[in-house]
Coordinates of C-alpha atoms in Angstrom, one line a residue:
F181 CA -25.6 -4.6 17.3
F182 CA -26.0 -7.8 15.1
K183 CA -29.5 -8.3 16.5
N184 CA -30.5 -4.8 15.6
G185 CA -29.4 -5.2 11.9
I186 CA -26.2 -3.1 12.3
S187 CA -23.3 -4.2 10.1
V188 CA -20.7 -5.7 12.4
T189 CA -17.2 -7.0 11.5
C190 CA -15.1 -9.0 13.9
I191 CA -11.3 -9.0 13.7
A192 CA -9.6 -12.1 15.0
K193 CA -6.6 -14.3 14.7
E194 CA -6.8 -17.0 12.0
S195 CA -7.8 -19.9 14.1
T196 CA -10.6 -18.0 15.8
A197 CA -11.8 -16.4 12.6
E198 CA -12.2 -19.9 11.0
I199 CA -14.3 -21.1 13.9
I200 CA -16.5 -18.0 13.9
A201 CA -17.0 -18.2 10.1
Q202 CA -18.2 -21.8 10.5
E203 CA -20.2 -21.6 13.7
G204 CA -20.9 -18.0 14.5
I205 CA -20.7 -16.5 17.9
R206 CA -22.9 -18.0 20.5
L207 CA -24.1 -15.7 23.3
Q208 CA -26.0 -16.9 26.4
S209 CA -27.0 -13.7 28.2
A210 CA -29.3 -13.1 31.2
A211 CA -29.8 -9.6 29.7
F212 CA -30.1 -10.2 26.0
G213 CA -31.2 -13.8 25.6
D214 CA -29.5 -16.7 23.9
F215 CA -28.7 -16.4 20.2
V216 CA -26.0 -17.0 17.6
A217 CA -24.5 -14.0 15.8
W218 CA -23.0 -14.2 12.4
P219 CA -20.8 -11.1 11.9
N220 CA -18.5 -10.5 9.1
I221 CA -15.2 -12.0 10.1
V222 CA -11.7 -10.9 9.0
T223 CA -8.1 -11.5 10.2
S224 CA -7.1 -7.8 9.6
L225 CA -9.2 -4.7 9.3
D226 CA -9.9 -4.2 5.6
T227 CA -12.6 -1.5 5.8
K228 CA -12.9 1.9 7.5
P229 CA -15.4 1.6 10.3
D230 CA -17.3 4.4 12.1
L231 CA -16.8 2.8 15.5
L232 CA -13.9 0.4 16.4
F233 CA -14.4 -1.4 19.7
I234 CA -11.2 -3.0 21.1
T235 CA -12.2 -5.9 23.3
T236 CA -9.0 -7.9 23.8
K237 CA -7.2 -8.1 27.1
A238 CA -4.2 -5.9 27.9
I239 CA -1.8 -8.9 27.7
T240 CA -2.8 -9.6 24.1
L241 CA -3.3 -6.0 23.0
P242 CA 0.0 -5.4 21.2
E243 CA -0.4 -8.5 19.0
A244 CA -4.1 -7.7 18.3
L245 CA -3.2 -4.1 17.1
K246 CA -1.1 -5.6 14.3
R247 CA -4.4 -6.5 12.7
V248 CA -5.6 -2.9 12.6
K249 CA -3.5 -0.6 10.4
P250 CA -3.7 3.1 11.5
A251 CA -4.8 4.1 8.0
N252 CA -7.9 2.0 8.2
A253 CA -8.9 3.4 11.6
A254 CA -8.1 7.0 10.8
D255 CA -11.7 8.1 10.6
A256 CA -13.1 5.8 13.3
I257 CA -14.0 6.6 16.9
I258 CA -12.0 4.0 18.9
I259 CA -13.6 2.6 22.0
P260 CA -11.3 0.4 24.0
L261 CA -13.1 -1.8 26.6
L262 CA -10.0 -3.0 28.4
N263 CA -9.3 -3.2 32.2
G264 CA -6.7 -0.9 33.6
I265 CA -5.6 2.6 32.5
E266 CA -2.3 2.4 30.7
H267 CA -3.5 1.1 27.4
M268 CA -4.7 4.6 26.5
G269 CA -1.2 5.9 25.9
L270 CA -0.3 3.1 23.6
L271 CA -3.5 3.4 21.6
R272 CA -3.2 7.2 21.2
S273 CA 0.4 6.8 20.1
I274 CA -0.8 4.6 17.2
Y275 CA -4.2 5.9 16.3
G276 CA -4.2 9.5 17.5
K277 CA -6.8 11.6 19.3
N278 CA -10.0 9.6 18.4
V279 CA -9.5 7.1 21.2
I280 CA -12.0 7.7 24.0
A281 CA -12.1 6.5 27.5
A282 CA -14.5 3.7 28.1
S283 CA -15.2 1.0 30.7
I284 CA -17.7 -1.8 31.2
G285 CA -19.6 -1.8 34.5
S286 CA -19.9 -4.8 36.9
V287 CA -20.7 -7.7 34.7
E288 CA -19.6 -11.4 34.7
L289 CA -18.6 -12.8 31.3
K290 CA -17.2 -16.2 30.8
K291 CA -15.6 -17.4 27.6
N292 CA -16.4 -21.1 27.4
S293 CA -14.7 -21.3 24.0
V294 CA -13.5 -18.7 21.5
N295 CA -17.0 -18.4 20.1
H296 CA -19.2 -19.2 23.2
I297 CA -19.8 -16.4 25.6
V298 CA -21.9 -16.6 28.8
H299 CA -23.1 -13.3 30.3
S300 CA -24.7 -14.1 33.6
T301 CA -25.5 -10.6 35.0
P302 CA -28.9 -9.2 34.2
S303 CA -27.8 -6.0 32.7
A304 CA -24.9 -4.3 30.9
N305 CA -23.6 -0.7 31.0
I306 CA -20.7 1.3 29.6
E307 CA -19.3 4.6 30.8
L308 CA -17.6 7.0 28.3
A309 CA -15.7 10.3 28.5
S310 CA -13.3 12.3 26.5
D311 CA -11.0 15.1 27.9
G312 CA -11.7 17.4 25.0
N313 CA -10.5 15.3 22.1
I314 CA -14.0 14.4 21.0
P315 CA -16.9 16.9 21.2
K316 CA -19.7 16.1 23.7
S317 CA -22.2 16.1 20.9
V318 CA -20.3 13.2 19.2
L319 CA -20.2 11.3 22.5
E320 CA -23.9 11.8 22.9
K321 CA -24.6 10.3 19.4
I322 CA -22.4 7.3 20.2
A323 CA -24.2 6.8 23.5
D324 CA -27.6 6.9 21.7
F325 CA -26.3 4.5 19.1
I326 CA -25.0 2.0 21.7
S327 CA -28.2 2.3 23.8
V328 CA -30.3 0.9 21.0
T329 CA -28.8 -2.5 21.9
G330 CA -30.2 -2.3 25.4
I331 CA -26.8 -1.5 26.9
R332 CA -27.0 1.5 29.3
V333 CA -24.5 4.2 28.5
K334 CA -23.4 6.9 30.9
L335 CA -21.3 9.9 30.0
L336 CA -18.9 11.1 32.7
E337 CA -17.0 14.3 33.1
S338 CA -13.5 13.1 32.8
E339 CA -11.5 10.1 31.5
A340 CA -9.9 9.7 35.0
E341 CA -13.4 9.3 36.4
V342 CA -14.2 6.5 33.9
F343 CA -11.1 4.5 34.7
W344 CA -10.7 5.0 38.4
G345 CA -14.4 4.6 39.1
K346 CA -14.1 1.0 37.9
L347 CA -10.5 0.3 38.8
V348 CA -10.8 0.8 42.5
R349 CA -13.6 -1.8 42.7
L350 CA -12.2 -4.2 40.1
N351 CA -8.7 -4.2 41.6
A352 CA -10.0 -5.1 45.1
I353 CA -12.2 -7.9 43.8
A354 CA -9.6 -9.3 41.3
C355 CA -6.7 -9.2 43.8
T356 CA -8.6 -10.8 46.7
T357 CA -10.5 -13.5 44.7
S358 CA -7.3 -14.4 42.8
A359 CA -5.1 -14.6 45.9
A360 CA -7.7 -16.7 47.8
R361 CA -8.9 -18.6 44.7
Q362 CA -12.4 -18.0 46.1
P363 CA -15.5 -16.1 44.8
V364 CA -16.4 -12.7 46.1
G365 CA -19.0 -14.1 48.6
F366 CA -16.3 -15.9 50.5
I367 CA -14.1 -12.8 50.5
R368 CA -16.9 -10.6 51.9
T369 CA -17.7 -13.0 54.8
D370 CA -14.3 -14.3 55.8
A371 CA -13.0 -11.8 58.5
S372 CA -9.4 -11.8 57.4
W373 CA -10.1 -11.6 53.7
R374 CA -12.7 -8.8 54.2
I375 CA -10.0 -6.7 55.9
S376 CA -7.8 -7.2 52.8
L377 CA -10.7 -6.3 50.5
V378 CA -11.4 -3.1 52.4
N379 CA -7.7 -2.2 52.5
C380 CA -7.4 -2.7 48.8
V381 CA -10.4 -0.4 48.2
K382 CA -8.9 2.3 50.5
E383 CA -5.4 2.1 49.0
A384 CA -6.7 2.4 45.4
A385 CA -9.1 5.2 46.4
A386 CA -6.2 7.2 47.8
V387 CA -4.4 6.8 44.5
A388 CA -7.5 7.8 42.6
S389 CA -7.8 10.9 44.8
A390 CA -4.2 11.8 43.8
E391 CA -5.2 11.4 40.2
G392 CA -8.1 13.8 40.7
V393 CA -11.0 11.5 41.3
K394 CA -12.7 11.5 44.7
I395 CA -14.0 8.0 45.5
D396 CA -15.7 7.1 48.7
P397 CA -14.4 3.7 49.9
D398 CA -17.6 3.0 51.8
A399 CA -19.6 3.5 48.7
V400 CA -17.4 1.1 46.8
M401 CA -17.8 -1.5 49.5
A402 CA -21.6 -1.1 49.3
Q403 CA -21.3 -1.9 45.6
I404 CA -19.2 -5.0 46.3
D405 CA -21.5 -6.2 49.1
V406 CA -24.5 -6.6 46.7
L407 CA -22.6 -8.5 44.0
P408 CA -23.7 -12.1 43.5
P409 CA -21.8 -14.2 46.0
G410 CA -20.5 -16.6 43.3
L411 CA -19.0 -13.9 41.2
G412 CA -15.4 -14.1 40.2
T413 CA -13.2 -12.2 37.8
S414 CA -11.5 -13.1 34.5
M415 CA -8.2 -12.5 36.2
Q416 CA -9.0 -15.1 38.8
R417 CA -10.1 -17.6 36.2
D418 CA -7.0 -17.1 34.1
I419 CA -4.7 -17.6 37.1
I420 CA -6.5 -20.8 38.2
A421 CA -6.3 -22.0 34.6
G422 CA -2.5 -21.3 34.4
K423 CA -2.9 -18.6 31.8
H424 CA -1.3 -15.2 31.5
S425 CA -3.4 -12.8 33.6
E426 CA -4.1 -9.0 33.7
I427 CA -2.5 -8.7 37.1
D428 CA 0.0 -6.1 35.8
A429 CA -2.7 -4.2 33.9
I430 CA -5.0 -4.0 36.9
A431 CA -3.0 -4.1 40.2
G432 CA 0.3 -3.1 38.6
A433 CA -1.3 0.1 37.2
V434 CA -2.6 1.0 40.7
I435 CA 0.8 0.4 42.3
R436 CA 2.6 2.4 39.6
S437 CA 0.2 5.3 39.8
G438 CA 0.6 5.3 43.6
A439 CA 4.3 5.4 43.3
R440 CA 4.2 8.5 41.1
H441 CA 2.4 10.3 43.9
G442 CA 4.4 8.8 46.7
I443 CA 1.4 6.7 47.9
L444 CA 2.2 3.2 49.2
C445 CA -0.2 0.3 48.5
P446 CA 1.1 -2.5 50.9
T447 CA -2.1 -4.6 50.8
I448 CA -2.2 -4.6 47.0
E449 CA 1.5 -5.3 46.7
G450 CA 1.2 -8.2 49.2
L451 CA -1.6 -9.8 47.3
V452 CA 0.3 -9.5 44.0
E453 CA 3.2 -11.2 45.7
K454 CA 0.9 -14.0 47.0
I455 CA -0.7 -14.4 43.6
N456 CA 2.7 -14.5 41.7
S457 CA 4.1 -17.0 44.2
N458 CA 1.2 -19.4 43.6
I459 CA 1.3 -19.2 39.8

């Protein structure tokens, strides 16, 4: 947005805001090139935006939301780009119906520092949907607006489709790479780990089906099989670095959704146990 002359304000904690104010945000991107952005930077939302993107992780979401008072977001369309599914209930309990379902496609982003982001995949895409709260015409305008940046936007029929279409794939990759502490190329080619990968996909797809979303496990595996072999996940990197991870927001969400439908996820649960035992 910054490169296209659109007014952008970033909301960050005090220490991060100070660095961005002094140095900007450095992006190295295979899709968008290398540049430094100089957005407006504040520690709490003091304007009323048209669009509010929430890009924090689930583990830091409650603290981040303290910086966005509901009154200042009352007229905004809120687009959360978090992993998992359970954040929607929290956001709508605070900000109301203008929160739409959104997910980022298969990209690899690394934060080298608070203001240095490396985007190594050659494209970027976002999927959006709203189960009746936001008119389709408004979603189409948002899609057109975002598309100006070069990000591909796809509108899906349901919020469940947005979330589960990504979660089945992401959960399998995140759980296996985090448990093995290896990139996806190793997981795909090692016989034992590939079995775990496939079982993760099948278990989460069964839960997705119970949630109303039909997902073909073979199609998901075909997507995983063409990912760059060195690709990892932010959950894997956080665990290796000894940081709090999104394991509960990703794998935990699948397990809890399965439990509501009486569906067991033994492979996913076993990988979660392995990950937690090695932290």
